[in-house]
Every structure is written in C-alpha cells, then in structure tokens.
C-alpha cells in the first residue's frame, strides 16, 4: 500500500475525524472530544498533526501536542503522541508504523527532546518507545496501566530532562476517565 505522510491541512479535518471514528469504534466519541479539545488548546503545535494518504484518501492520522516536564531546572517543553489512528481496512500494512516514524522524525527535526505516550508497550516498543518511569518521567495518572506510560528519547534529550509531566487540559480530561 503506497502511502504518503504529510502535515494535516484544514481540508483534512473531516477525513481525520472519520479515520479516528473508524479506528476507535465504541470509544470514538471520547477520542474525538479529546481531539477537538486539542485542536483548540495551546498545546496544539502547527505542523505536528500528520495524515497518511493512499490513493488520495486519508487512511491514518497521528497527533503530537505540547506537554511540560517539570525539571529541576524549570519547565521543559516536550511532546506527547496521541491519538494514532488507522482505518481498520488499512491496519496491519505499516501505516501506523510509518506515522509514528514520521512523527518522531518531525519532532527530532524540530529540536524537541522527547515524546511521551500512553500505549501498548508491545506495539510502541518496536517503534522506539521505552518505559518512561525508569527515565525519571513518572506517569501523570494512576489510571494509566503499568508499563503503558512510555517515552521516546530524541537526540536533543539530556539526562537532566526528568520530572513530572503536565498534560494539557484535553489530555487530563481523558486521563480522568476509567479504563475499560
């Protein structure tokens, strides 16, 4: 499946919503509310919402938004990756991996030091993420399952870049929801 990864344009918003809805099924409303909140939040960073396109159809999406790490040297801007969405019929073909790879490459090019996320370590571990707690980045929520809070340390990361992570309001709202 030849896929092009590019920054989301304003014309892609509805297609992205459709991809998220299809990918998240019964949890779609919750994720779409978070996505809409992130679009309107100061955590939004232009150019860090990416789409995967195949035959002029958006088949995947990934979003990086700003978070803050409360280091001993003061607040540090970093990123979180959420959501990652791929149409069900396009899953298992490398679209998600391509989106994560491009997201990390884009973050690296932008000089960001790290990207955190909540996700399945079996999936994200093969894509450059490791457990965040051993790297001095405690989970921002007791509701995040053990091992699911992960980090990709990028080339601009330095050892002092540790501490609690402050999520944006839309992400805090999601983390207040019990896991099913």
Tab-separated table of C-alpha atoms in Angstrom:
chain	number	residue	atom	x	y	z
A	1	UNK	CA	0.000	0.000	0.000
A	2	UNK	CA	1.933	3.094	-1.180
A	3	UNK	CA	1.306	5.725	1.453
A	4	UNK	CA	2.214	9.393	1.631
A	5	UNK	CA	2.658	11.021	5.057
A	6	UNK	CA	2.133	14.779	5.178
A	7	UNK	CA	1.027	17.519	7.563
A	8	UNK	CA	-2.709	17.763	8.018
A	9	UNK	CA	-4.357	20.624	6.115
A	10	UNK	CA	-7.611	22.378	7.078
A	11	UNK	CA	-9.326	20.382	4.318
A	12	UNK	CA	-8.384	17.130	6.122
A	13	UNK	CA	-10.222	17.772	9.414
A	14	UNK	CA	-13.390	15.842	8.484
A	15	UNK	CA	-11.392	12.961	6.978
A	16	UNK	CA	-9.278	12.787	10.153
A	17	UNK	CA	-12.453	12.654	12.252
A	18	UNK	CA	-13.720	9.790	10.067
A	19	UNK	CA	-10.439	7.874	10.470
A	20	UNK	CA	-10.455	8.365	14.259
A	21	UNK	CA	-14.109	7.288	14.469
A	22	UNK	CA	-13.468	4.132	12.445
A	23	UNK	CA	-10.252	3.272	14.303
A	24	UNK	CA	-11.638	3.729	17.816
A	25	UNK	CA	-15.098	2.226	17.290
A	26	UNK	CA	-17.137	2.350	20.500
A	27	UNK	CA	-14.573	4.693	22.113
A	28	UNK	CA	-14.634	7.130	19.180
A	29	UNK	CA	-16.767	9.823	20.808
A	30	UNK	CA	-14.357	10.037	23.728
A	31	UNK	CA	-11.299	10.281	21.454
A	32	UNK	CA	-12.975	12.779	19.108
A	33	UNK	CA	-13.832	15.010	22.080
A	34	UNK	CA	-10.169	14.877	23.108
A	35	UNK	CA	-9.028	15.623	19.535
A	36	UNK	CA	-11.413	18.580	19.218
A	37	UNK	CA	-10.193	19.882	22.572
A	38	UNK	CA	-6.563	19.578	21.498
A	39	UNK	CA	-7.266	21.485	18.276
A	40	UNK	CA	-8.442	24.446	20.390
A	41	UNK	CA	-5.800	24.137	23.125
A	42	UNK	CA	-2.472	25.992	23.479
A	43	UNK	CA	-0.854	22.519	23.415
A	44	UNK	CA	-1.521	22.392	19.659
A	45	UNK	CA	1.632	22.855	17.544
A	46	UNK	CA	1.116	23.665	13.866
A	47	UNK	CA	2.636	21.063	11.577
A	48	UNK	CA	2.540	18.236	14.143
A	49	UNK	CA	-0.772	16.730	13.051
A	50	UNK	CA	0.101	14.268	10.291
A	51	UNK	CA	-2.036	12.245	7.910
A	52	UNK	CA	-1.320	9.122	5.903
A	53	UNK	CA	-2.820	9.183	2.446
A	54	UNK	CA	-3.242	6.343	-0.019
A	55	UNK	CA	-4.741	6.970	-3.469
A	56	UNK	CA	-5.802	10.474	-2.328
A	57	UNK	CA	-7.726	9.038	0.646
A	58	UNK	CA	-6.737	9.765	4.238
A	59	UNK	CA	-6.220	6.333	5.846
A	60	UNK	CA	-4.332	7.311	9.007
A	61	UNK	CA	-3.560	10.137	11.409
A	62	UNK	CA	-1.171	10.876	14.263
A	63	UNK	CA	-1.004	13.925	16.505
A	64	UNK	CA	1.823	15.367	18.580
A	65	UNK	CA	0.903	18.075	21.102
A	66	UNK	CA	2.871	20.007	23.695
A	67	UNK	CA	3.308	18.829	27.273
A	68	UNK	CA	5.520	20.220	30.025
A	69	UNK	CA	8.144	18.347	32.022
A	70	UNK	CA	8.722	19.914	35.450
A	71	UNK	CA	12.513	19.521	35.664
A	72	UNK	CA	14.805	20.693	38.443
A	73	UNK	CA	15.991	23.401	36.009
A	74	UNK	CA	12.443	24.595	35.334
A	75	UNK	CA	9.673	23.721	32.898
A	76	UNK	CA	10.699	21.959	29.702
A	77	UNK	CA	8.512	21.797	26.597
A	78	UNK	CA	8.127	18.271	25.227
A	79	UNK	CA	5.554	16.357	23.166
A	80	UNK	CA	3.011	13.618	23.571
A	81	UNK	CA	1.762	11.332	20.808
A	82	UNK	CA	-1.989	10.775	20.837
A	83	UNK	CA	-4.106	9.706	19.113
A	84	UNK	CA	-2.717	7.345	16.497
A	85	UNK	CA	-5.494	6.183	14.183
A	86	UNK	CA	-5.584	3.965	11.089
A	87	UNK	CA	-8.666	2.878	9.179
A	88	UNK	CA	-9.416	-0.772	10.061
A	89	UNK	CA	-9.042	-1.872	6.430
A	90	UNK	CA	-5.575	-0.271	6.297
A	91	UNK	CA	-4.306	-1.728	9.584
A	92	UNK	CA	-1.520	-4.301	9.542
A	93	UNK	CA	0.076	-2.738	6.461
A	94	UNK	CA	2.642	-0.473	8.125
A	95	UNK	CA	0.586	2.735	8.054
A	96	UNK	CA	0.720	3.176	11.845
A	97	UNK	CA	4.450	2.472	11.937
A	98	UNK	CA	5.022	4.976	9.125
A	99	UNK	CA	3.022	7.613	11.008
A	100	UNK	CA	4.929	7.050	14.265
A	101	UNK	CA	8.269	7.113	12.434
A	102	UNK	CA	7.410	10.369	10.652
A	103	UNK	CA	6.096	11.895	13.904
A	104	UNK	CA	9.367	11.099	15.692
A	105	UNK	CA	11.426	12.353	12.716
A	106	UNK	CA	9.404	15.585	12.683
A	107	UNK	CA	9.842	16.039	16.443
A	108	UNK	CA	13.581	15.420	16.099
A	109	UNK	CA	13.862	17.948	13.269
A	110	UNK	CA	12.032	20.473	15.443
A	111	UNK	CA	14.543	20.053	18.267
A	112	UNK	CA	12.086	18.500	20.715
A	113	UNK	CA	13.839	16.436	23.412
A	114	UNK	CA	11.316	13.654	23.961
A	115	UNK	CA	7.889	12.268	23.142
A	116	UNK	CA	5.720	10.561	25.766
A	117	UNK	CA	2.587	8.500	25.281
A	118	UNK	CA	0.222	6.037	26.858
A	119	UNK	CA	0.028	2.881	24.791
A	120	UNK	CA	0.688	-0.803	24.414
A	121	UNK	CA	4.413	-1.441	25.011
A	122	UNK	CA	4.299	-4.410	22.603
A	123	UNK	CA	3.344	-2.034	19.781
A	124	UNK	CA	5.235	1.129	20.681
A	125	UNK	CA	8.321	-0.702	21.986
A	126	UNK	CA	9.054	-1.807	18.424
A	127	UNK	CA	8.759	1.811	17.316
A	128	UNK	CA	11.321	3.468	19.588
A	129	UNK	CA	9.468	3.833	22.893
A	130	UNK	CA	10.537	2.501	26.305
A	131	UNK	CA	9.061	2.657	29.802
A	132	UNK	CA	9.121	6.302	30.933
A	133	UNK	CA	9.372	5.832	34.709
A	134	UNK	CA	12.965	4.471	34.655
A	135	UNK	CA	13.911	7.633	32.748
A	136	UNK	CA	12.609	9.882	35.522
A	137	UNK	CA	9.250	10.614	33.928
A	138	UNK	CA	6.546	9.366	36.307
A	139	UNK	CA	3.089	8.572	34.979
A	140	UNK	CA	0.763	11.583	35.115
A	141	UNK	CA	-2.214	9.424	36.144
A	142	UNK	CA	-2.781	6.464	38.441
A	143	UNK	CA	-5.284	5.245	35.841
A	144	UNK	CA	-2.593	4.603	33.217
A	145	UNK	CA	-1.882	0.851	33.302
A	146	UNK	CA	1.595	-0.252	34.435
A	147	UNK	CA	4.076	-0.189	31.551
A	148	UNK	CA	1.800	1.867	29.301
A	149	UNK	CA	3.461	5.225	30.102
A	150	UNK	CA	6.331	5.364	27.606
A	151	UNK	CA	8.906	7.736	26.158
A	152	UNK	CA	10.999	8.099	23.026
A	153	UNK	CA	14.188	9.978	23.921
A	154	UNK	CA	15.190	12.106	20.935
A	155	UNK	CA	18.700	13.345	20.006
A	156	UNK	CA	18.240	16.680	21.847
A	157	UNK	CA	17.392	14.877	25.120
A	158	UNK	CA	19.799	15.389	28.016
A	159	UNK	CA	19.963	13.420	31.292
A	160	UNK	CA	18.617	16.310	33.418
A	161	UNK	CA	15.336	16.346	31.445
A	162	UNK	CA	13.343	14.427	34.027
A	163	UNK	CA	10.391	15.134	36.286
A	164	UNK	CA	6.613	15.052	36.382
A	165	UNK	CA	4.827	15.593	33.066
A	166	UNK	CA	1.993	18.115	32.950
A	167	UNK	CA	-0.584	17.245	30.315
A	168	UNK	CA	-2.861	19.718	28.536
A	169	UNK	CA	-6.454	20.086	29.749
A	170	UNK	CA	-7.944	17.838	26.997
A	171	UNK	CA	-5.461	15.082	27.890
A	172	UNK	CA	-6.072	15.496	31.622
A	173	UNK	CA	-9.789	15.030	30.979
A	174	UNK	CA	-9.067	11.760	29.138
A	175	UNK	CA	-6.840	10.561	31.972
A	176	UNK	CA	-9.651	11.161	34.454
A	177	UNK	CA	-11.721	8.516	32.626
A	178	UNK	CA	-11.583	4.951	33.947
A	179	UNK	CA	-10.016	2.415	31.560
A	180	UNK	CA	-12.220	-0.316	30.123
